[in-house]
């Protein structure tokens, strides 16, 4: 995972060599390139552009989001990424900041229709900046997108 990937979707899904999916990738290569760029922007931005969320925090949020979807393939991918990034110490995971982020993950995954402005305020009260709240929201949304994309590609690949 450390080396740059030209197609994160195929790497995560293990789709290389599937004729139906290889044909699809050849038809719309720009889509897969853009997804990889977005992955890099959301999960591995340059340190100066992390939006305040650390790289291990990003991996943890992605893993927990994938677990709650549930998307086992994404959960394993992000667990490995979290490990590669050194993980988070128990004290960090138990901090109000990280607990607020994980609460947001649970809320968005389990009760998205019931989220309120007060829920976002809880993130601010836990010490997240507006920029961090936006980065957190983008990350959660991206993992959901990935899960739907991987499920769709798996269905296409398995049906041919």
PDB file of C-alpha atoms in Angstrom:
ATOM      1  CA  UNK A   1       0.000   0.000   0.000  1.00  0.00           C
ATOM      2  CA  UNK A   2       2.964   2.338   0.391  1.00  0.00           C
ATOM      3  CA  UNK A   3       3.726   2.525  -3.286  1.00  0.00           C
ATOM      4  CA  UNK A   4       1.528   4.607  -5.566  1.00  0.00           C
ATOM      5  CA  UNK A   5      -1.277   2.638  -7.148  1.00  0.00           C
ATOM      6  CA  UNK A   6      -2.495   3.379 -10.619  1.00  0.00           C
ATOM      7  CA  UNK A   7      -5.910   1.896  -9.828  1.00  0.00           C
ATOM      8  CA  UNK A   8      -6.910   1.688  -6.180  1.00  0.00           C
ATOM      9  CA  UNK A   9     -10.275   0.133  -7.002  1.00  0.00           C
ATOM     10  CA  UNK A  10      -8.736  -2.887  -8.720  1.00  0.00           C
ATOM     11  CA  UNK A  11      -6.097  -3.190  -5.992  1.00  0.00           C
ATOM     12  CA  UNK A  12      -8.682  -3.275  -3.202  1.00  0.00           C
ATOM     13  CA  UNK A  13     -11.140  -5.477  -5.065  1.00  0.00           C
ATOM     14  CA  UNK A  14      -8.574  -7.895  -6.474  1.00  0.00           C
ATOM     15  CA  UNK A  15     -10.103  -7.456  -9.903  1.00  0.00           C
ATOM     16  CA  UNK A  16      -6.940  -7.668 -12.025  1.00  0.00           C
ATOM     17  CA  UNK A  17      -7.296 -10.411 -14.607  1.00  0.00           C
ATOM     18  CA  UNK A  18     -11.121 -10.465 -14.610  1.00  0.00           C
ATOM     19  CA  UNK A  19     -11.962 -10.146 -18.337  1.00  0.00           C
ATOM     20  CA  UNK A  20     -15.294  -8.360 -17.848  1.00  0.00           C
ATOM     21  CA  UNK A  21     -13.819  -5.812 -15.475  1.00  0.00           C
ATOM     22  CA  UNK A  22     -10.638  -5.346 -17.481  1.00  0.00           C
ATOM     23  CA  UNK A  23     -12.846  -4.548 -20.497  1.00  0.00           C
ATOM     24  CA  UNK A  24     -14.804  -2.043 -18.444  1.00  0.00           C
ATOM     25  CA  UNK A  25     -11.607  -0.439 -17.190  1.00  0.00           C
ATOM     26  CA  UNK A  26     -10.390  -0.097 -20.787  1.00  0.00           C
ATOM     27  CA  UNK A  27     -13.656   1.593 -21.785  1.00  0.00           C
ATOM     28  CA  UNK A  28     -13.578   4.196 -19.008  1.00  0.00           C
ATOM     29  CA  UNK A  29      -9.993   4.433 -17.715  1.00  0.00           C
ATOM     30  CA  UNK A  30     -10.387   8.040 -16.609  1.00  0.00           C
ATOM     31  CA  UNK A  31     -12.992   7.074 -14.025  1.00  0.00           C
ATOM     32  CA  UNK A  32     -10.631   4.663 -12.306  1.00  0.00           C
ATOM     33  CA  UNK A  33      -7.797   7.193 -12.454  1.00  0.00           C
ATOM     34  CA  UNK A  34     -10.024   9.845 -10.853  1.00  0.00           C
ATOM     35  CA  UNK A  35     -11.103   7.462  -8.086  1.00  0.00           C
ATOM     36  CA  UNK A  36      -7.441   6.780  -7.304  1.00  0.00           C
ATOM     37  CA  UNK A  37      -6.717  10.505  -7.195  1.00  0.00           C
ATOM     38  CA  UNK A  38      -9.629  11.072  -4.847  1.00  0.00           C
ATOM     39  CA  UNK A  39      -8.436   8.205  -2.643  1.00  0.00           C
ATOM     40  CA  UNK A  40      -5.029   9.862  -2.459  1.00  0.00           C
ATOM     41  CA  UNK A  41      -6.593  13.234  -1.649  1.00  0.00           C
ATOM     42  CA  UNK A  42      -8.867  11.870   1.082  1.00  0.00           C
ATOM     43  CA  UNK A  43      -6.704   9.152   2.625  1.00  0.00           C
ATOM     44  CA  UNK A  44      -3.126  10.085   1.820  1.00  0.00           C
ATOM     45  CA  UNK A  45      -2.878  13.828   1.262  1.00  0.00           C
ATOM     46  CA  UNK A  46       0.516  15.488   1.616  1.00  0.00           C
ATOM     47  CA  UNK A  47       1.151  16.177   5.307  1.00  0.00           C
ATOM     48  CA  UNK A  48       0.699  19.910   4.844  1.00  0.00           C
ATOM     49  CA  UNK A  49      -2.768  19.297   3.379  1.00  0.00           C
ATOM     50  CA  UNK A  50      -4.231  16.755   5.794  1.00  0.00           C
ATOM     51  CA  UNK A  51      -6.951  19.115   6.927  1.00  0.00           C
ATOM     52  CA  UNK A  52      -5.898  18.508  10.514  1.00  0.00           C
ATOM     53  CA  UNK A  53      -6.885  14.836  10.513  1.00  0.00           C
ATOM     54  CA  UNK A  54      -3.807  12.680  10.919  1.00  0.00           C
ATOM     55  CA  UNK A  55      -3.118   9.846   8.512  1.00  0.00           C
ATOM     56  CA  UNK A  56      -3.762   7.210  11.230  1.00  0.00           C
ATOM     57  CA  UNK A  57      -7.037   8.948  12.170  1.00  0.00           C
ATOM     58  CA  UNK A  58      -8.095   8.844   8.528  1.00  0.00           C
ATOM     59  CA  UNK A  59      -7.324   5.136   8.284  1.00  0.00           C
ATOM     60  CA  UNK A  60      -9.212   4.412  11.528  1.00  0.00           C
ATOM     61  CA  UNK A  61     -12.274   6.353  10.400  1.00  0.00           C
ATOM     62  CA  UNK A  62     -12.204   4.579   7.025  1.00  0.00           C
ATOM     63  CA  UNK A  63     -11.867   1.174   8.703  1.00  0.00           C
ATOM     64  CA  UNK A  64     -14.715   1.805  11.136  1.00  0.00           C
ATOM     65  CA  UNK A  65     -16.903   3.163   8.344  1.00  0.00           C
ATOM     66  CA  UNK A  66     -16.232   0.073   6.223  1.00  0.00           C
ATOM     67  CA  UNK A  67     -16.977  -2.214   9.181  1.00  0.00           C
ATOM     68  CA  UNK A  68     -20.327  -0.532   9.774  1.00  0.00           C
ATOM     69  CA  UNK A  69     -21.431  -0.567   6.117  1.00  0.00           C
ATOM     70  CA  UNK A  70     -20.420  -3.577   6.216  1.00  0.00           C
ATOM     71  CA  UNK A  71     -17.745  -4.030   3.574  1.00  0.00           C
ATOM     72  CA  UNK A  72     -15.307  -6.719   4.725  1.00  0.00           C
ATOM     73  CA  UNK A  73     -12.897  -6.137   1.837  1.00  0.00           C
ATOM     74  CA  UNK A  74     -12.664  -2.417   2.621  1.00  0.00           C
ATOM     75  CA  UNK A  75     -12.459  -3.051   6.366  1.00  0.00           C
ATOM     76  CA  UNK A  76      -9.474  -5.366   5.806  1.00  0.00           C
ATOM     77  CA  UNK A  77      -7.844  -2.872   3.443  1.00  0.00           C
ATOM     78  CA  UNK A  78      -8.177  -0.015   5.894  1.00  0.00           C
ATOM     79  CA  UNK A  79      -7.118  -2.158   8.873  1.00  0.00           C
ATOM     80  CA  UNK A  80      -3.918  -2.908   6.972  1.00  0.00           C
ATOM     81  CA  UNK A  81      -3.505   0.785   6.137  1.00  0.00           C
ATOM     82  CA  UNK A  82      -4.008   1.715   9.798  1.00  0.00           C
ATOM     83  CA  UNK A  83      -1.383  -0.832  10.811  1.00  0.00           C
ATOM     84  CA  UNK A  84       0.997   0.453   8.141  1.00  0.00           C
ATOM     85  CA  UNK A  85       0.560   3.962   9.529  1.00  0.00           C
ATOM     86  CA  UNK A  86       1.450   2.846  13.041  1.00  0.00           C
ATOM     87  CA  UNK A  87      -2.093   2.726  14.396  1.00  0.00           C
ATOM     88  CA  UNK A  88      -3.306   4.861  17.247  1.00  0.00           C
ATOM     89  CA  UNK A  89      -2.469   4.391  20.907  1.00  0.00           C
ATOM     90  CA  UNK A  90      -5.365   3.412  23.180  1.00  0.00           C
ATOM     91  CA  UNK A  91      -5.225   6.872  24.777  1.00  0.00           C
ATOM     92  CA  UNK A  92      -5.615   8.467  21.342  1.00  0.00           C
ATOM     93  CA  UNK A  93      -8.559   6.236  20.432  1.00  0.00           C
ATOM     94  CA  UNK A  94     -10.179   6.997  23.807  1.00  0.00           C
ATOM     95  CA  UNK A  95      -9.648  10.753  23.448  1.00  0.00           C
ATOM     96  CA  UNK A  96     -12.750  12.947  23.135  1.00  0.00           C
ATOM     97  CA  UNK A  97     -11.581  13.969  19.657  1.00  0.00           C
ATOM     98  CA  UNK A  98     -11.368  10.453  18.204  1.00  0.00           C
ATOM     99  CA  UNK A  99     -14.429   9.253  20.103  1.00  0.00           C
ATOM    100  CA  UNK A 100     -16.428  12.130  18.579  1.00  0.00           C
ATOM    101  CA  UNK A 101     -15.238  11.126  15.109  1.00  0.00           C
ATOM    102  CA  UNK A 102     -16.160   7.486  15.700  1.00  0.00           C
ATOM    103  CA  UNK A 103     -19.552   8.532  17.074  1.00  0.00           C
ATOM    104  CA  UNK A 104     -20.082  10.493  13.860  1.00  0.00           C
ATOM    105  CA  UNK A 105     -19.181   7.391  11.826  1.00  0.00           C
ATOM    106  CA  UNK A 106     -21.728   5.339  13.770  1.00  0.00           C
ATOM    107  CA  UNK A 107     -24.416   7.980  13.486  1.00  0.00           C
ATOM    108  CA  UNK A 108     -23.996   8.531   9.754  1.00  0.00           C
ATOM    109  CA  UNK A 109     -23.911   4.788   9.086  1.00  0.00           C
ATOM    110  CA  UNK A 110     -26.771   3.735  11.327  1.00  0.00           C
ATOM    111  CA  UNK A 111     -29.102   6.751  11.483  1.00  0.00           C
ATOM    112  CA  UNK A 112     -28.256   9.207   8.686  1.00  0.00           C
ATOM    113  CA  UNK A 113     -31.802  10.582   8.653  1.00  0.00           C
ATOM    114  CA  UNK A 114     -31.532  11.604  12.293  1.00  0.00           C
ATOM    115  CA  UNK A 115     -28.335  13.640  12.166  1.00  0.00           C
ATOM    116  CA  UNK A 116     -28.697  17.211  13.336  1.00  0.00           C
ATOM    117  CA  UNK A 117     -26.716  20.410  13.588  1.00  0.00           C
ATOM    118  CA  UNK A 118     -26.160  19.524  17.255  1.00  0.00           C
ATOM    119  CA  UNK A 119     -24.306  16.386  16.147  1.00  0.00           C
ATOM    120  CA  UNK A 120     -21.906  18.524  14.150  1.00  0.00           C
ATOM    121  CA  UNK A 121     -21.588  20.873  17.118  1.00  0.00           C
ATOM    122  CA  UNK A 122     -20.461  17.868  19.179  1.00  0.00           C
ATOM    123  CA  UNK A 123     -17.504  17.518  16.799  1.00  0.00           C
ATOM    124  CA  UNK A 124     -16.560  21.153  17.322  1.00  0.00           C
ATOM    125  CA  UNK A 125     -16.858  20.756  21.086  1.00  0.00           C
ATOM    126  CA  UNK A 126     -14.512  17.759  20.905  1.00  0.00           C
ATOM    127  CA  UNK A 127     -11.913  20.058  19.364  1.00  0.00           C
ATOM    128  CA  UNK A 128     -12.340  19.468  15.636  1.00  0.00           C
ATOM    129  CA  UNK A 129     -12.048  22.487  13.377  1.00  0.00           C
ATOM    130  CA  UNK A 130     -14.463  23.247  10.569  1.00  0.00           C
ATOM    131  CA  UNK A 131     -11.851  22.013   8.109  1.00  0.00           C
ATOM    132  CA  UNK A 132     -11.526  18.733  10.024  1.00  0.00           C
ATOM    133  CA  UNK A 133     -15.294  18.233  10.120  1.00  0.00           C
ATOM    134  CA  UNK A 134     -15.424  18.692   6.354  1.00  0.00           C
ATOM    135  CA  UNK A 135     -12.498  16.280   5.857  1.00  0.00           C
ATOM    136  CA  UNK A 136     -14.240  13.746   8.109  1.00  0.00           C
ATOM    137  CA  UNK A 137     -17.463  14.042   6.111  1.00  0.00           C
ATOM    138  CA  UNK A 138     -15.620  13.632   2.819  1.00  0.00           C
ATOM    139  CA  UNK A 139     -13.838  10.559   4.119  1.00  0.00           C
ATOM    140  CA  UNK A 140     -17.018   8.854   5.329  1.00  0.00           C
ATOM    141  CA  UNK A 141     -18.776   9.632   2.048  1.00  0.00           C
ATOM    142  CA  UNK A 142     -15.852   8.316  -0.001  1.00  0.00           C
ATOM    143  CA  UNK A 143     -15.763   4.985   1.839  1.00  0.00           C
ATOM    144  CA  UNK A 144     -19.499   4.600   1.217  1.00  0.00           C
ATOM    145  CA  UNK A 145     -18.935   5.319  -2.462  1.00  0.00           C
ATOM    146  CA  UNK A 146     -16.103   2.785  -2.575  1.00  0.00           C
ATOM    147  CA  UNK A 147     -18.285   0.111  -0.980  1.00  0.00           C
ATOM    148  CA  UNK A 148     -21.047   0.623  -3.551  1.00  0.00           C
ATOM    149  CA  UNK A 149     -18.545   0.685  -6.409  1.00  0.00           C
ATOM    150  CA  UNK A 150     -16.771  -2.481  -5.258  1.00  0.00           C
ATOM    151  CA  UNK A 151     -20.094  -4.302  -4.776  1.00  0.00           C
ATOM    152  CA  UNK A 152     -21.212  -3.299  -8.270  1.00  0.00           C
ATOM    153  CA  UNK A 153     -17.937  -4.307  -9.871  1.00  0.00           C
ATOM    154  CA  UNK A 154     -17.975  -7.605  -8.006  1.00  0.00           C
ATOM    155  CA  UNK A 155     -21.491  -8.290  -9.332  1.00  0.00           C
ATOM    156  CA  UNK A 156     -20.433  -7.447 -12.900  1.00  0.00           C
ATOM    157  CA  UNK A 157     -17.288  -9.556 -12.651  1.00  0.00           C
ATOM    158  CA  UNK A 158     -19.032 -12.511 -11.066  1.00  0.00           C
ATOM    159  CA  UNK A 159     -21.837 -12.529 -13.622  1.00  0.00           C
ATOM    160  CA  UNK A 160     -19.583 -13.058 -16.621  1.00  0.00           C
TER     161      UNK A 160
END
